[in-house]
Amino acid sequence: MSNQIIASADTQTLWAVIEDSPGVFKAPAATDAVLVTENMTIKQEREFLENRQRMPSLSKAGTIAGVYNAGEWSAKCYIQPSGAAGTAPVPGQLFKALMGRETVEAGTQVTYSPAKLGDAMPTISMIAVRGWDTYYISGAVVAKGSMAVKASGDDALLQCTFSGSFLRMRLAGTDSLAAAATVGATALTVADARRYDVGAHVVVGTD
């Protein structure tokens, strides 16, 4: 019997990595994965402006698409030691983006400290998977991190809620093929291409 991957509303994973250039998407590695403990929040609104053109029609002219407003995101996850002294914990990339400074002492410890005046605050790229939908986020900042520390109950397992804003979001949704795919094809035609933003990535097999 072949293995199958079944997606549900509870299938949520986040990958986060510090960007080399602010706002320029950088693909995270498999080791940058963070399993969330609550539903992620990801949203970005776009401005739509009234079309004031006098049209030769009794119908009102459609709106004009404007700029994207800054997006908002949040994710909650466990703080997990790496298991090796001097190796960043999960989620180390989010901690670095939150605090601003990461100091690695090989074989000893990893510490995070507030950025100093003049330091450039890190920005991050993220891939967020919710069910069958995949979000590609660039230019994200971690503006807030909150942790509840208790000796019993769920809070005895240290968790942190990270939140902030981002510059741009691209979506790769789920749709059916408009025509059967052929071996060696370099393009796939779907029934509704509006479910995919330009710049999103779609994996077909091992390609």
Coordinates of C-alpha atoms in Angstrom, one line a residue:
M1 CA 0.0 0.0 0.0
S2 CA 1.4 3.4 -1.0
N3 CA 1.9 6.2 1.6
Q4 CA -0.4 9.1 1.4
I5 CA -0.2 12.6 2.8
I6 CA -3.5 13.8 4.1
A7 CA -3.9 17.6 4.7
S8 CA -6.5 19.0 7.1
A9 CA -7.3 22.3 8.8
D10 CA -4.9 21.2 11.6
T11 CA -1.9 20.7 9.3
Q12 CA 0.1 23.9 9.9
T13 CA 3.8 24.3 9.7
L14 CA 6.0 27.4 9.5
W15 CA 9.5 27.8 8.0
A16 CA 11.4 30.9 8.9
V17 CA 14.9 32.2 7.9
I18 CA 16.7 35.5 8.3
E19 CA 16.9 37.3 4.9
D20 CA 20.1 38.3 3.2
S21 CA 18.5 41.5 1.9
P22 CA 15.4 43.0 3.6
G23 CA 12.3 42.3 1.7
V24 CA 13.9 39.9 -0.8
F25 CA 12.4 36.4 -0.4
K26 CA 14.9 33.7 0.8
A27 CA 13.9 30.1 0.7
P28 CA 14.2 28.5 4.1
A29 CA 15.8 25.1 4.6
A30 CA 14.1 22.0 5.9
T31 CA 15.9 22.5 9.3
D32 CA 14.1 25.9 9.6
A33 CA 10.7 24.2 10.2
V34 CA 8.6 25.2 13.3
L35 CA 5.5 23.2 14.3
V36 CA 2.9 25.6 15.7
T37 CA 0.7 24.8 18.6
E38 CA -2.3 27.1 17.6
N39 CA -3.8 28.4 14.4
M40 CA -1.5 30.8 12.6
T41 CA -2.8 34.3 11.7
I42 CA -1.7 35.5 8.3
K43 CA -3.5 38.4 6.5
Q44 CA -2.8 41.2 4.2
E45 CA -5.3 43.7 2.9
R46 CA -5.2 45.5 -0.4
E47 CA -6.4 49.0 -1.0
F48 CA -9.1 49.5 -3.7
L49 CA -9.9 53.0 -5.0
E50 CA -13.0 54.4 -6.5
N51 CA -12.9 54.7 -10.3
R52 CA -14.2 58.2 -11.0
Q53 CA -14.0 57.9 -14.8
R54 CA -17.2 59.0 -16.6
M55 CA -18.1 55.9 -18.5
P56 CA -20.6 55.6 -21.4
S57 CA -22.7 53.2 -19.2
L58 CA -25.4 53.4 -16.6
S59 CA -23.3 50.9 -14.5
K60 CA -20.8 52.1 -12.0
A61 CA -17.2 51.7 -13.0
G62 CA -15.2 49.0 -11.2
T63 CA -12.7 49.8 -8.5
I64 CA -8.9 50.3 -9.2
A65 CA -6.5 48.1 -7.3
G66 CA -4.1 50.1 -5.1
V67 CA -1.2 49.3 -2.9
Y68 CA -0.9 46.4 -0.4
N69 CA -1.1 47.4 3.2
A70 CA 1.4 45.9 5.6
G71 CA 0.5 42.4 6.4
E72 CA 0.0 40.9 9.9
W73 CA 1.1 37.5 11.2
S74 CA 1.3 35.5 14.4
A75 CA 2.4 32.0 15.4
K76 CA 2.7 30.1 18.7
C77 CA 5.1 27.3 19.2
Y78 CA 7.1 25.3 21.8
I79 CA 10.6 26.5 22.7
Q80 CA 12.6 23.3 22.0
P81 CA 16.3 22.8 22.9
S82 CA 18.4 21.6 19.9
G83 CA 19.9 18.8 22.1
A84 CA 23.4 20.0 21.4
A85 CA 25.2 22.7 23.4
G86 CA 26.1 25.7 21.3
T87 CA 23.3 25.0 18.7
A88 CA 20.4 27.3 18.4
P89 CA 17.0 26.1 19.7
V90 CA 13.8 25.8 17.8
P91 CA 12.8 28.5 16.8
G92 CA 16.2 30.2 16.8
Q93 CA 15.5 32.3 13.6
L94 CA 12.4 33.9 15.2
F95 CA 14.3 34.6 18.4
K96 CA 17.1 36.3 16.5
A97 CA 14.6 38.4 14.5
L98 CA 12.8 39.3 17.8
M99 CA 15.9 40.3 19.9
G100 CA 18.2 41.5 17.1
R101 CA 21.4 39.8 18.3
E102 CA 22.4 36.1 18.5
T103 CA 25.7 35.0 20.0
V104 CA 26.8 31.5 19.4
E105 CA 29.5 30.0 21.6
A106 CA 30.4 26.7 19.9
G107 CA 29.9 23.7 22.2
T108 CA 28.7 26.0 25.1
Q109 CA 25.6 28.1 24.5
V110 CA 23.5 30.4 22.3
T111 CA 22.3 33.7 23.7
Y112 CA 20.0 36.3 22.4
S113 CA 20.2 40.0 23.4
P114 CA 18.5 43.3 22.4
A115 CA 19.9 45.1 19.3
K116 CA 22.0 48.1 20.0
L117 CA 21.6 51.6 18.5
G118 CA 22.7 51.5 14.9
D119 CA 22.2 47.7 14.5
A120 CA 20.1 46.7 11.5
M121 CA 17.1 44.7 12.7
P122 CA 16.8 41.3 10.9
T123 CA 13.9 40.6 8.6
I124 CA 12.7 37.1 7.8
S125 CA 11.2 35.1 5.0
M126 CA 8.6 32.6 5.9
I127 CA 6.8 29.7 4.3
A128 CA 3.5 28.9 6.1
V129 CA 1.5 25.8 5.2
R130 CA -2.2 25.7 6.3
G131 CA -3.9 22.6 5.0
W132 CA -3.3 22.6 1.2
D133 CA -2.6 26.3 1.0
T134 CA 1.0 27.6 1.1
Y135 CA 1.9 31.2 1.9
Y136 CA 5.2 32.8 0.9
I137 CA 6.0 35.8 3.0
S138 CA 8.9 38.2 2.6
G139 CA 10.1 41.3 4.5
A140 CA 8.6 40.1 7.8
V141 CA 9.6 41.5 11.2
V142 CA 9.0 40.0 14.7
A143 CA 7.7 42.9 16.7
K144 CA 6.5 41.0 19.8
G145 CA 7.2 37.7 21.6
S146 CA 5.3 36.7 24.7
M147 CA 5.8 33.6 26.9
A148 CA 3.8 32.3 29.9
V149 CA 6.0 30.4 32.5
K150 CA 4.1 28.2 35.0
A151 CA 5.0 25.1 36.9
S152 CA 2.0 23.0 35.9
G153 CA -0.5 22.5 33.1
D154 CA 0.1 23.2 29.5
D155 CA 2.2 26.3 30.3
A156 CA 4.8 24.1 32.0
L157 CA 5.8 23.3 28.4
L158 CA 7.4 26.6 27.4
Q159 CA 5.7 28.3 24.5
C160 CA 6.1 31.6 22.8
T161 CA 3.7 33.6 20.7
F162 CA 5.6 35.6 18.0
S163 CA 3.8 38.3 16.0
G164 CA 4.6 41.2 13.7
S165 CA 4.1 42.5 10.2
F166 CA 5.4 41.7 6.7
L167 CA 5.9 43.4 3.4
R168 CA 4.5 40.9 0.8
M169 CA 2.6 37.7 0.7
R170 CA 2.2 35.2 -2.2
L171 CA -0.2 32.3 -2.2
A172 CA -0.2 28.9 -3.8
G173 CA -3.6 27.4 -3.3
T174 CA -5.3 24.2 -4.5
D175 CA -7.0 23.7 -7.8
S176 CA -7.6 21.0 -10.4
L177 CA -5.8 20.7 -13.8
A178 CA -7.6 22.0 -16.8
A179 CA -5.9 19.3 -18.9
A180 CA -3.9 16.2 -18.1
A181 CA -0.2 16.7 -17.5
T182 CA 2.2 15.1 -19.9
V183 CA 5.7 13.7 -19.2
G184 CA 8.3 16.4 -19.7
A185 CA 5.8 19.3 -19.6
T186 CA 7.3 22.6 -18.4
A187 CA 3.9 24.2 -17.6
L188 CA 0.7 23.1 -16.0
T189 CA -2.7 24.7 -16.8
V190 CA -5.1 24.9 -13.9
A191 CA -8.9 25.6 -13.9
D192 CA -8.5 28.8 -11.9
A193 CA -5.1 30.5 -11.9
R194 CA -6.3 33.2 -9.5
R195 CA -5.6 30.8 -6.7
Y196 CA -1.8 31.2 -7.4
D197 CA 0.2 34.4 -7.1
V198 CA 3.1 35.2 -9.3
G199 CA 6.3 34.3 -7.4
A200 CA 4.8 31.3 -5.5
H201 CA 6.3 27.9 -6.0
V202 CA 4.6 24.7 -6.9
V203 CA 6.4 21.3 -6.5
V204 CA 5.6 18.6 -9.1
G205 CA 7.1 15.3 -8.2
T206 CA 10.8 15.8 -7.4
D207 CA 11.1 18.9 -9.6

